[in-house]
PDB file of C-alpha atoms in Angstrom:
ATOM      1  CA  UNK D 153     115.187  80.580  98.549  1.00  0.00           C
ATOM      2  CA  UNK D 154     113.777  78.193 100.965  1.00  0.00           C
ATOM      3  CA  UNK D 155     114.199  77.955 105.029  1.00  0.00           C
ATOM      4  CA  UNK D 156     113.592  75.438 107.659  1.00  0.00           C
ATOM      5  CA  UNK D 157     110.805  76.540 110.285  1.00  0.00           C
ATOM      6  CA  UNK D 158     110.506  74.410 113.417  1.00  0.00           C
ATOM      7  CA  UNK D 159     106.387  74.470 113.953  1.00  0.00           C
ATOM      8  CA  UNK D 160     104.739  73.238 116.927  1.00  0.00           C
ATOM      9  CA  UNK D 161     101.413  71.255 116.419  1.00  0.00           C
ATOM     10  CA  UNK D 162      98.920  71.004 118.886  1.00  0.00           C
ATOM     11  CA  UNK D 163      96.928  67.794 119.519  1.00  0.00           C
ATOM     12  CA  UNK D 164      95.099  66.791 116.428  1.00  0.00           C
ATOM     13  CA  UNK D 165      95.621  65.899 113.294  1.00  0.00           C
ATOM     14  CA  UNK D 166      97.133  68.415 110.986  1.00  0.00           C
ATOM     15  CA  UNK D 167      96.813  68.661 107.066  1.00  0.00           C
ATOM     16  CA  UNK D 168      99.370  70.360 105.081  1.00  0.00           C
ATOM     17  CA  UNK D 169      97.746  72.509 102.507  1.00  0.00           C
ATOM     18  CA  UNK D 170     100.752  72.830 100.399  1.00  0.00           C
ATOM     19  CA  UNK D 171     100.671  68.915 100.119  1.00  0.00           C
ATOM     20  CA  UNK D 172      97.179  67.752 101.018  1.00  0.00           C
ATOM     21  CA  UNK D 173      98.120  64.117 100.971  1.00  0.00           C
ATOM     22  CA  UNK D 174     100.550  65.120 104.297  1.00  0.00           C
ATOM     23  CA  UNK D 175      98.875  64.716 107.468  1.00  0.00           C
ATOM     24  CA  UNK D 176     100.852  65.510 110.893  1.00  0.00           C
ATOM     25  CA  UNK D 177      99.484  64.137 114.129  1.00  0.00           C
ATOM     26  CA  UNK D 178      99.922  66.821 116.773  1.00  0.00           C
ATOM     27  CA  UNK D 179     101.439  66.853 120.012  1.00  0.00           C
ATOM     28  CA  UNK D 180     104.801  67.467 118.670  1.00  0.00           C
ATOM     29  CA  UNK D 181     107.170  70.019 117.156  1.00  0.00           C
ATOM     30  CA  UNK D 182     108.293  69.419 113.163  1.00  0.00           C
ATOM     31  CA  UNK D 183     110.960  70.927 110.778  1.00  0.00           C
ATOM     32  CA  UNK D 184     109.234  72.318 107.568  1.00  0.00           C
ATOM     33  CA  UNK D 185     110.807  73.320 104.343  1.00  0.00           C
ATOM     34  CA  UNK D 186     109.268  76.710 103.851  1.00  0.00           C
ATOM     35  CA  UNK D 187     109.654  79.954 101.429  1.00  0.00           C
ATOM     36  CA  UNK D 188     107.558  82.777 100.492  1.00  0.00           C
ATOM     37  CA  UNK D 189     106.053  80.962  97.903  1.00  0.00           C
ATOM     38  CA  UNK D 190     105.417  77.865 100.321  1.00  0.00           C
ATOM     39  CA  UNK D 191     104.243  79.306 103.840  1.00  0.00           C
ATOM     40  CA  UNK D 192     103.513  76.629 106.390  1.00  0.00           C
ATOM     41  CA  UNK D 193      99.804  76.327 106.513  1.00  0.00           C
ATOM     42  CA  UNK D 194      98.028  73.611 108.062  1.00  0.00           C
ATOM     43  CA  UNK D 195      94.327  72.717 108.600  1.00  0.00           C
ATOM     44  CA  UNK D 196      93.261  70.918 111.844  1.00  0.00           C
ATOM     45  CA  UNK D 197      91.056  68.160 110.637  1.00  0.00           C
ATOM     46  CA  UNK D 198      89.236  67.602 113.701  1.00  0.00           C
ATOM     47  CA  UNK D 199      88.126  71.297 114.040  1.00  0.00           C
ATOM     48  CA  UNK D 200      84.397  72.155 112.954  1.00  0.00           C
ATOM     49  CA  UNK D 201      84.378  73.627 109.586  1.00  0.00           C
ATOM     50  CA  UNK D 202      82.273  75.575 107.133  1.00  0.00           C
ATOM     51  CA  UNK D 203      81.220  72.238 105.027  1.00  0.00           C
ATOM     52  CA  UNK D 204      80.376  74.513 101.897  1.00  0.00           C
ATOM     53  CA  UNK D 205      84.093  75.111 101.636  1.00  0.00           C
ATOM     54  CA  UNK D 206      86.149  72.746  99.891  1.00  0.00           C
ATOM     55  CA  UNK D 207      89.899  72.037 100.463  1.00  0.00           C
ATOM     56  CA  UNK D 208      90.235  73.057  96.814  1.00  0.00           C
ATOM     57  CA  UNK D 209      88.607  76.641  97.487  1.00  0.00           C
ATOM     58  CA  UNK D 210      90.795  76.654 100.499  1.00  0.00           C
ATOM     59  CA  UNK D 211      93.801  76.207  98.371  1.00  0.00           C
ATOM     60  CA  UNK D 212      92.762  78.609  95.906  1.00  0.00           C
ATOM     61  CA  UNK D 213      92.392  81.318  98.472  1.00  0.00           C
ATOM     62  CA  UNK D 214      96.015  80.434  99.917  1.00  0.00           C
ATOM     63  CA  UNK D 215      97.483  80.610  96.313  1.00  0.00           C
ATOM     64  CA  UNK D 216      95.938  84.487  95.768  1.00  0.00           C
ATOM     65  CA  UNK D 217      97.826  85.024  99.176  1.00  0.00           C
ATOM     66  CA  UNK D 218     100.969  83.701  97.980  1.00  0.00           C
ATOM     67  CA  UNK D 219     100.749  85.457  94.551  1.00  0.00           C
ATOM     68  CA  UNK D 220     100.222  89.013  96.590  1.00  0.00           C
ATOM     69  CA  UNK D 221     103.043  88.325  98.793  1.00  0.00           C
ATOM     70  CA  UNK D 222     105.369  87.500  95.686  1.00  0.00           C
ATOM     71  CA  UNK D 223     104.251  90.742  94.258  1.00  0.00           C
ATOM     72  CA  UNK D 224     105.056  92.746  97.459  1.00  0.00           C
ATOM     73  CA  UNK D 225     108.712  90.843  97.686  1.00  0.00           C
ATOM     74  CA  UNK D 226     109.389  92.072  94.062  1.00  0.00           C
ATOM     75  CA  UNK D 227     108.877  95.945  95.273  1.00  0.00           C
ATOM     76  CA  UNK D 228     111.275  95.292  98.353  1.00  0.00           C
ATOM     77  CA  UNK D 229     114.664  96.687  97.140  1.00  0.00           C
ATOM     78  CA  UNK D 230     116.903  93.825  96.850  1.00  0.00           C
ATOM     79  CA  UNK D 231     119.750  95.312  99.562  1.00  0.00           C
ATOM     80  CA  UNK D 232     116.890  94.911 102.209  1.00  0.00           C
ATOM     81  CA  UNK D 233     117.603  91.320 101.842  1.00  0.00           C
ATOM     82  CA  UNK D 234     121.302  91.412 102.612  1.00  0.00           C
TER      83      UNK D 234
END
């Protein structure tokens, strides 16, 4: 199940880690389709980074978090979502 989130992005260029080809210009509010499997995660391209970490490694870490969240969601009784 997906849902819309309104997200304010501060000044700068923000890359969507769910879709690395998508870059948003900051200083605006965007509407984002999200879900537990697709949390809104953005990387500020203007920030200083650890150059030894690649985008692929960041995505791998995020995928591990999503997998963990999916397992946690399975443990929540369904009636809690009603």
